[in-house]
Short mmCIF file of C-alpha atoms in Angstrom, two decimals:
data_model
loop_
_atom_site.label_atom_id
_atom_site.label_comp_id
_atom_site.label_asym_id
_atom_site.label_seq_id
_atom_site.Cartn_x
_atom_site.Cartn_y
_atom_site.Cartn_z
CA UNK A 288 -27.88 -52.02 -84.50
CA UNK A 289 -28.25 -53.62 -81.22
CA UNK A 290 -24.47 -52.78 -80.39
CA UNK A 291 -25.17 -49.10 -81.16
CA UNK A 292 -28.17 -49.06 -78.73
CA UNK A 293 -26.02 -50.71 -75.99
CA UNK A 294 -23.13 -48.15 -76.62
CA UNK A 295 -25.58 -45.19 -76.40
CA UNK A 296 -27.15 -46.61 -73.13
CA UNK A 297 -23.75 -47.06 -71.54
CA UNK A 298 -22.82 -43.57 -72.57
CA UNK A 299 -25.88 -42.28 -70.88
CA UNK A 300 -25.25 -44.25 -67.90
CA UNK A 301 -21.64 -42.82 -67.60
CA UNK A 302 -22.93 -39.20 -68.25
CA UNK A 303 -25.48 -39.58 -65.49
CA UNK A 304 -23.07 -40.98 -63.13
CA UNK A 305 -20.73 -38.08 -63.96
CA UNK A 306 -23.51 -35.41 -63.21
CA UNK A 307 -24.15 -37.20 -59.97
CA UNK A 308 -20.81 -36.95 -58.81
CA UNK A 309 -20.34 -33.40 -59.85
CA UNK A 310 -23.57 -32.49 -57.90
CA UNK A 311 -22.44 -34.42 -54.90
CA UNK A 312 -18.95 -32.58 -54.89
CA UNK A 313 -20.69 -29.29 -55.18
CA UNK A 314 -22.86 -30.08 -52.27
CA UNK A 315 -20.24 -31.17 -50.28
CA UNK A 316 -17.99 -28.13 -51.09
CA UNK A 317 -21.06 -25.85 -50.38
CA UNK A 318 -22.12 -27.48 -47.37
CA UNK A 319 -18.59 -27.76 -45.64
CA UNK A 320 -18.05 -24.61 -43.65
CA UNK A 321 -15.06 -22.32 -44.55
CA UNK A 322 -11.99 -22.37 -42.47
CA UNK A 323 -12.22 -19.11 -40.56
CA UNK A 324 -9.06 -16.96 -40.51
CA UNK A 325 -8.53 -14.98 -37.51
CA UNK A 326 -6.77 -11.78 -38.18
CA UNK A 327 -5.36 -9.23 -35.85
CA UNK A 328 -3.37 -5.98 -35.78
CA UNK A 329 -0.19 -4.85 -34.02
CA UNK A 330 -0.30 -1.68 -31.64
CA UNK A 331 2.21 0.09 -29.43
CA UNK A 332 1.84 2.48 -26.63
CA UNK A 333 1.62 5.94 -27.68
CA UNK A 334 2.19 9.07 -25.59
CA UNK A 335 1.17 12.45 -26.33
CA UNK A 336 3.51 15.42 -25.68
CA UNK A 337 1.96 18.51 -24.44
CA UNK A 338 2.59 21.52 -22.12
CA UNK A 339 1.06 23.48 -19.39
CA UNK A 340 1.97 26.84 -20.91
CA UNK A 341 0.13 28.27 -23.83
CA UNK A 342 2.28 29.90 -26.73
CA UNK A 343 3.91 29.58 -30.03
CA UNK A 344 6.04 26.79 -31.37
CA UNK A 345 9.75 28.35 -31.38
CA UNK A 346 11.59 25.33 -32.54
CA UNK A 347 11.37 21.55 -32.99
CA UNK A 348 14.43 19.63 -32.07
CA UNK A 349 13.54 16.34 -33.64
CA UNK A 350 11.56 15.09 -36.61
CA UNK A 351 9.22 12.39 -37.27
CA UNK A 352 10.76 8.96 -37.25
CA UNK A 353 13.68 10.20 -34.84
CA UNK A 354 14.52 7.91 -31.86
CA UNK A 355 14.56 9.85 -28.68
CA UNK A 356 15.41 9.14 -25.02
CA UNK A 357 13.50 9.91 -21.89
CA UNK A 358 14.06 13.47 -20.81
CA UNK A 359 15.35 14.74 -24.28
CA UNK A 360 14.34 18.28 -24.93
CA UNK A 361 11.62 17.92 -28.00
CA UNK A 362 9.98 21.34 -28.45
CA UNK A 363 10.69 24.99 -27.22
CA UNK A 364 7.69 26.97 -26.76
CA UNK A 365 7.77 30.83 -26.72
CA UNK A 366 5.36 32.51 -24.27
CA UNK A 367 5.56 36.25 -23.78
CA UNK A 368 3.06 36.03 -20.95
CA UNK A 369 5.69 33.93 -19.00
CA UNK A 370 8.49 36.41 -19.74
CA UNK A 371 6.23 39.39 -18.48
CA UNK A 372 5.46 37.75 -15.27
CA UNK A 373 9.09 36.87 -14.70
CA UNK A 374 10.10 40.60 -15.17
CA UNK A 375 7.23 41.54 -12.63
CA UNK A 376 8.41 39.11 -10.10
CA UNK A 377 12.01 40.15 -10.44
CA UNK A 378 11.21 43.73 -9.76
CA UNK A 379 8.83 42.69 -6.91
CA UNK A 380 11.54 40.81 -5.43
CA UNK A 381 13.99 43.69 -5.47
CA UNK A 382 11.47 46.04 -3.71
CA UNK A 383 10.58 43.37 -1.06
CA UNK A 384 14.23 42.95 -0.27
CA UNK A 385 14.92 46.66 -0.01
CA UNK A 386 12.05 46.83 2.63
CA UNK A 387 13.23 43.88 4.39
CA UNK A 388 16.86 45.22 4.39
CA UNK A 389 15.70 48.52 5.75
CA UNK A 390 13.52 46.89 8.71
CA UNK A 391 16.74 44.95 9.43
CA UNK A 392 19.31 47.88 9.38
CA UNK A 393 17.01 50.27 11.18
CA UNK A 394 16.97 54.19 11.00
CA UNK A 395 19.98 55.82 9.27
CA UNK A 396 22.82 57.36 11.35
CA UNK A 397 21.23 60.93 10.41
CA UNK A 398 17.88 59.95 11.87
CA UNK A 399 19.50 58.69 15.04
CA UNK A 400 21.63 61.87 15.48
CA UNK A 401 18.67 64.01 14.88
CA UNK A 402 16.56 62.19 17.44
CA UNK A 403 19.38 62.52 19.92
CA UNK A 404 19.73 66.34 19.29
CA UNK A 405 15.92 66.72 19.93
CA UNK A 406 16.31 64.62 23.18
CA UNK A 407 19.17 66.94 24.37
CA UNK A 408 17.11 70.02 23.52
CA UNK A 409 14.25 68.77 25.45
CA UNK A 410 16.57 68.13 28.34
CA UNK A 411 17.84 71.52 28.32
CA UNK A 412 14.28 73.08 27.96
CA UNK A 413 13.28 70.96 31.01
CA UNK A 414 16.17 72.08 33.05
CA UNK A 415 15.29 75.96 32.27
CA UNK A 416 11.74 75.34 33.19
CA UNK A 417 12.82 73.37 36.47
CA UNK A 418 14.91 76.19 37.75
CA UNK A 419 12.22 78.85 36.76
CA UNK A 420 9.72 76.80 38.76
CA UNK A 421 11.89 76.52 41.82
CA UNK A 422 12.62 80.25 41.69
CA UNK A 423 8.92 81.15 41.53
CA UNK A 424 8.15 78.66 44.27
CA UNK A 425 10.47 80.37 46.58
CA UNK A 426 9.11 83.83 45.77
CA UNK A 427 5.59 82.20 46.19
CA UNK A 428 6.26 81.15 49.65
CA UNK A 429 7.42 84.70 50.58
CA UNK A 430 4.34 86.02 49.09
CA UNK A 431 6.00 88.04 46.35
CA UNK A 432 4.25 86.43 43.42
CA UNK A 433 0.75 85.20 43.04
CA UNK A 434 -0.43 81.77 43.09
CA UNK A 435 -1.61 81.85 39.43
CA UNK A 436 1.89 82.79 38.39
CA UNK A 437 3.20 79.84 40.24
CA UNK A 438 0.72 77.60 38.55
CA UNK A 439 1.56 79.01 34.98
CA UNK A 440 5.28 78.22 35.59
CA UNK A 441 4.44 74.78 37.07
CA UNK A 442 2.47 73.87 34.07
CA UNK A 443 5.42 74.82 31.71
CA UNK A 444 7.78 72.83 33.78
CA UNK A 445 5.50 69.63 33.47
CA UNK A 446 5.02 70.06 29.66
CA UNK A 447 8.89 70.34 29.44
CA UNK A 448 9.10 67.04 31.22
CA UNK A 449 6.57 65.30 29.12
CA UNK A 450 8.64 66.64 25.97
CA UNK A 451 11.64 65.10 27.31
CA UNK A 452 10.08 61.83 27.69
CA UNK A 453 8.61 61.96 23.92
CA UNK A 454 12.14 62.92 22.61
CA UNK A 455 13.61 60.15 24.57
CA UNK A 456 11.23 57.61 23.21
CA UNK A 457 11.90 58.85 19.68
CA UNK A 458 15.58 58.46 20.25
CA UNK A 459 15.26 54.96 21.71
CA UNK A 460 13.22 53.90 18.86
CA UNK A 461 15.75 55.10 16.31
CA UNK A 462 18.55 53.23 18.10
CA UNK A 463 16.25 50.05 18.27
CA UNK A 464 15.31 50.19 14.56
CA UNK A 465 12.04 48.76 13.15
CA UNK A 466 9.69 46.98 15.39
CA UNK A 467 9.78 43.05 15.23
CA UNK A 468 6.18 43.02 13.88
CA UNK A 469 7.55 45.17 10.89
CA UNK A 470 10.58 42.85 10.34
CA UNK A 471 8.33 39.85 10.48
CA UNK A 472 6.14 41.49 7.84
CA UNK A 473 8.97 42.48 5.76
CA UNK A 474 10.46 39.05 5.66
CA UNK A 475 7.12 37.54 5.00
CA UNK A 476 6.80 39.70 1.92
CA UNK A 477 10.01 38.58 0.50
CA UNK A 478 9.04 34.93 1.18
CA UNK A 479 5.84 35.55 -0.81
CA UNK A 480 7.60 37.15 -3.81
CA UNK A 481 10.13 34.25 -3.88
CA UNK A 482 7.07 31.84 -4.08
CA UNK A 483 5.83 33.94 -7.19
CA UNK A 484 9.43 33.53 -8.48
CA UNK A 485 9.26 29.65 -8.13
CA UNK A 486 6.04 29.65 -9.99
CA UNK A 487 7.43 31.64 -12.81
CA UNK A 488 10.40 29.45 -12.86
CA UNK A 489 8.21 26.36 -13.13
CA UNK A 490 6.15 27.98 -15.98
CA UNK A 491 9.33 28.77 -17.71
CA UNK A 492 10.56 25.12 -17.36
CA UNK A 493 7.19 24.19 -18.98
CA UNK A 494 8.38 26.07 -22.18
CA UNK A 495 10.76 22.93 -22.81
CA UNK A 496 8.67 20.00 -23.61
CA UNK A 497 10.48 16.78 -22.62
CA UNK A 498 10.15 13.16 -23.81
CA UNK A 499 8.21 11.10 -21.31
CA UNK A 500 9.87 7.75 -22.53
CA UNK A 501 12.37 6.20 -24.87
CA UNK A 502 10.53 5.79 -28.28
CA UNK A 503 10.04 6.99 -31.80
CA UNK A 504 8.31 10.16 -32.87
CA UNK A 505 5.43 9.10 -34.75
CA UNK A 506 3.61 12.43 -35.54
CA UNK A 507 3.99 16.08 -35.16
CA UNK A 508 0.80 18.09 -34.99
CA UNK A 509 1.57 21.79 -35.27
CA UNK A 510 3.98 23.56 -37.52
CA UNK A 511 6.82 25.98 -36.19
CA UNK A 512 5.34 29.36 -35.28
CA UNK A 513 1.70 28.04 -34.76
CA UNK A 514 -0.02 28.71 -31.65
CA UNK A 515 -0.60 25.89 -29.22
CA UNK A 516 -2.96 26.02 -26.12
CA UNK A 517 -2.58 24.70 -22.69
CA UNK A 518 -2.64 20.73 -22.92
CA UNK A 519 -2.66 20.57 -26.64
CA UNK A 520 -0.85 17.80 -28.04
CA UNK A 521 2.31 18.63 -29.99
CA UNK A 522 3.85 15.36 -30.60
CA UNK A 523 3.27 11.47 -30.42
CA UNK A 524 5.79 9.12 -29.35
CA UNK A 525 5.62 5.42 -29.76
CA UNK A 526 7.19 3.10 -27.28
CA UNK A 527 8.21 0.10 -29.35
CA UNK A 528 9.08 -1.89 -26.36
CA UNK A 529 5.43 -1.85 -25.29
CA UNK A 530 3.54 -3.78 -27.94
CA UNK A 531 0.44 -5.95 -28.38
CA UNK A 532 -1.94 -7.41 -30.85
CA UNK A 533 -5.71 -7.10 -31.08
CA UNK A 534 -7.80 -9.83 -32.51
CA UNK A 535 -11.59 -9.89 -33.07
CA UNK A 536 -12.83 -13.55 -32.03
CA UNK A 537 -16.23 -15.04 -32.32
CA UNK A 538 -17.50 -16.47 -29.01
CA UNK A 539 -17.99 -19.90 -30.31
CA UNK A 540 -14.15 -20.30 -30.80
CA UNK A 541 -13.29 -18.17 -27.68
CA UNK A 542 -12.34 -21.25 -25.45
CA UNK A 543 -9.17 -21.29 -27.62
CA UNK A 544 -8.27 -17.91 -26.34
CA UNK A 545 -8.54 -18.10 -22.62
CA UNK A 546 -6.61 -15.52 -20.63
CA UNK A 547 -3.02 -16.83 -20.02
CA UNK A 548 -3.15 -19.29 -22.97
CA UNK A 549 -0.55 -19.25 -25.79
CA UNK A 550 -1.33 -18.89 -29.51
CA UNK A 551 0.95 -18.81 -32.65
CA UNK A 552 0.76 -16.22 -35.28
CA UNK A 553 2.43 -15.40 -38.60
CA UNK A 554 3.14 -11.72 -39.49
CA UNK A 555 3.19 -11.59 -43.48
CA UNK A 556 5.04 -8.16 -43.35
CA UNK A 557 7.99 -9.95 -41.66
CA UNK A 558 7.82 -13.04 -43.70
CA UNK A 559 5.37 -15.99 -43.99
CA UNK A 560 7.72 -18.79 -42.73
CA UNK A 561 8.50 -17.66 -39.14
CA UNK A 562 5.96 -18.31 -36.31
CA UNK A 563 5.76 -15.96 -33.36
CA UNK A 564 4.19 -17.13 -29.89
CA UNK A 565 1.83 -14.72 -28.13
CA UNK A 566 -0.02 -14.91 -24.83
CA UNK A 567 -3.53 -13.83 -24.30
CA UNK A 568 -3.73 -11.04 -21.58
CA UNK A 569 -7.37 -9.82 -21.84
CA UNK A 570 -10.71 -10.69 -23.26
CA UNK A 571 -13.41 -8.11 -23.68
CA UNK A 572 -16.72 -8.13 -25.36
CA UNK A 573 -17.10 -5.72 -28.32
CA UNK A 574 -20.10 -3.43 -28.92
CA UNK A 575 -23.24 -5.28 -30.00
CA UNK A 576 -24.08 -2.77 -32.47
CA UNK A 577 -21.31 -4.13 -34.81
CA UNK A 578 -20.53 -7.76 -33.61
CA UNK A 579 -23.91 -9.65 -33.54
CA UNK A 580 -24.17 -12.46 -35.99
CA UNK A 581 -27.45 -14.54 -36.30
CA UNK A 582 -27.07 -18.16 -36.69
CA UNK A 583 -30.88 -19.47 -35.87
CA UNK A 584 -31.71 -20.13 -39.33
CA UNK A 585 -29.55 -23.13 -38.84
CA UNK A 586 -30.94 -23.96 -35.42
CA UNK A 587 -27.75 -22.32 -33.73
CA UNK A 588 -27.61 -18.92 -31.50
CA UNK A 589 -26.74 -15.48 -32.00
CA UNK A 590 -22.82 -15.09 -31.86
CA UNK A 591 -20.96 -12.17 -30.29
CA UNK A 592 -17.56 -10.93 -31.10
CA UNK A 593 -14.77 -10.33 -28.43
CA UNK A 594 -11.64 -8.41 -28.50
CA UNK A 595 -8.83 -10.43 -27.49
CA UNK A 596 -5.51 -8.75 -26.49
CA UNK A 597 -2.24 -10.61 -26.75
CA UNK A 598 1.39 -9.70 -26.08
CA UNK A 599 4.39 -11.09 -27.54
CA UNK A 600 6.26 -13.70 -25.25
CA UNK A 601 9.79 -12.36 -26.64
CA UNK A 602 10.41 -9.12 -28.34
CA UNK A 603 9.65 -9.25 -32.20
CA UNK A 604 12.15 -7.53 -34.13
CA UNK A 605 10.87 -5.30 -36.97
CA UNK A 606 7.40 -5.26 -35.78
CA UNK A 607 5.43 -2.05 -36.47
CA UNK A 608 1.94 -0.85 -35.33
CA UNK A 609 -0.43 -1.66 -38.00
CA UNK A 610 1.00 -4.84 -39.17
CA UNK A 611 -1.38 -7.83 -39.62
CA UNK A 612 -1.03 -10.98 -37.62
CA UNK A 613 -2.60 -14.47 -38.70
CA UNK A 614 -3.47 -17.03 -36.05
CA UNK A 615 -2.50 -20.62 -36.90
CA UNK A 616 -4.41 -23.44 -36.15
#
């Protein structure tokens, strides 16, 4: 009987010790802070392809996922407004050139000949009136004709002389061609229309959208035949040579992420065994509306979160935007 009591007491002590050990282990596990996992995401530089000329998408020369080179033609835009302006500019250029050529060439041969004949006619008329005036003048000196008759003939002679001068000026103008001012104005008009043609040519070139870099087409926004406005994005191109990672880091562990320092990460999508070195290039505080965490109940302080930007020290083969990166301790 005594031995049974001693066995029961021993069993109770063992059970009590087991409970104490279990409670202690639970307390230790509960109070021990969890190991924080710093997780980030991969990004790549993205370029939006857009045009200056509104119109409809006539044709895509590449599809999503295709690799392109800088300067490759990606999209052709059809713009009837550009075609109309081109036709107007070409017609205006022809007209301006015709006016300019006319100013350079001067009057036609027929015009020059006509002016010359009018000049000769005026000379003949002047000669007749000169002889008449001299004859009447002699008669007037002899008292045969009146003074009024002499004055009338003299006036006719002077009028004929003025007609000769006017005809001579017309003939000389026909020979000389257009005035220098008219030639300069015609030449300036040609230059003005040439400027319009250059503007139309620039607008026509904007119908062909080119790749701004070497990269991969990640997204195409409109469908063929859809209308796109001026500056509207048509394609997105990823430059896979310009990649980086973004991590959200609490400020209590921020000293481990100083600018210029190196960290090591694993990228699960590329295999858990390989380690990739990164260098911290930029640190920026995130908005407080989503990154504030209070620790004052533990006698601590409010902790903010920072954006930490890191770039690969060496290119990472197979890296794609959106892949997860885990920082190693």
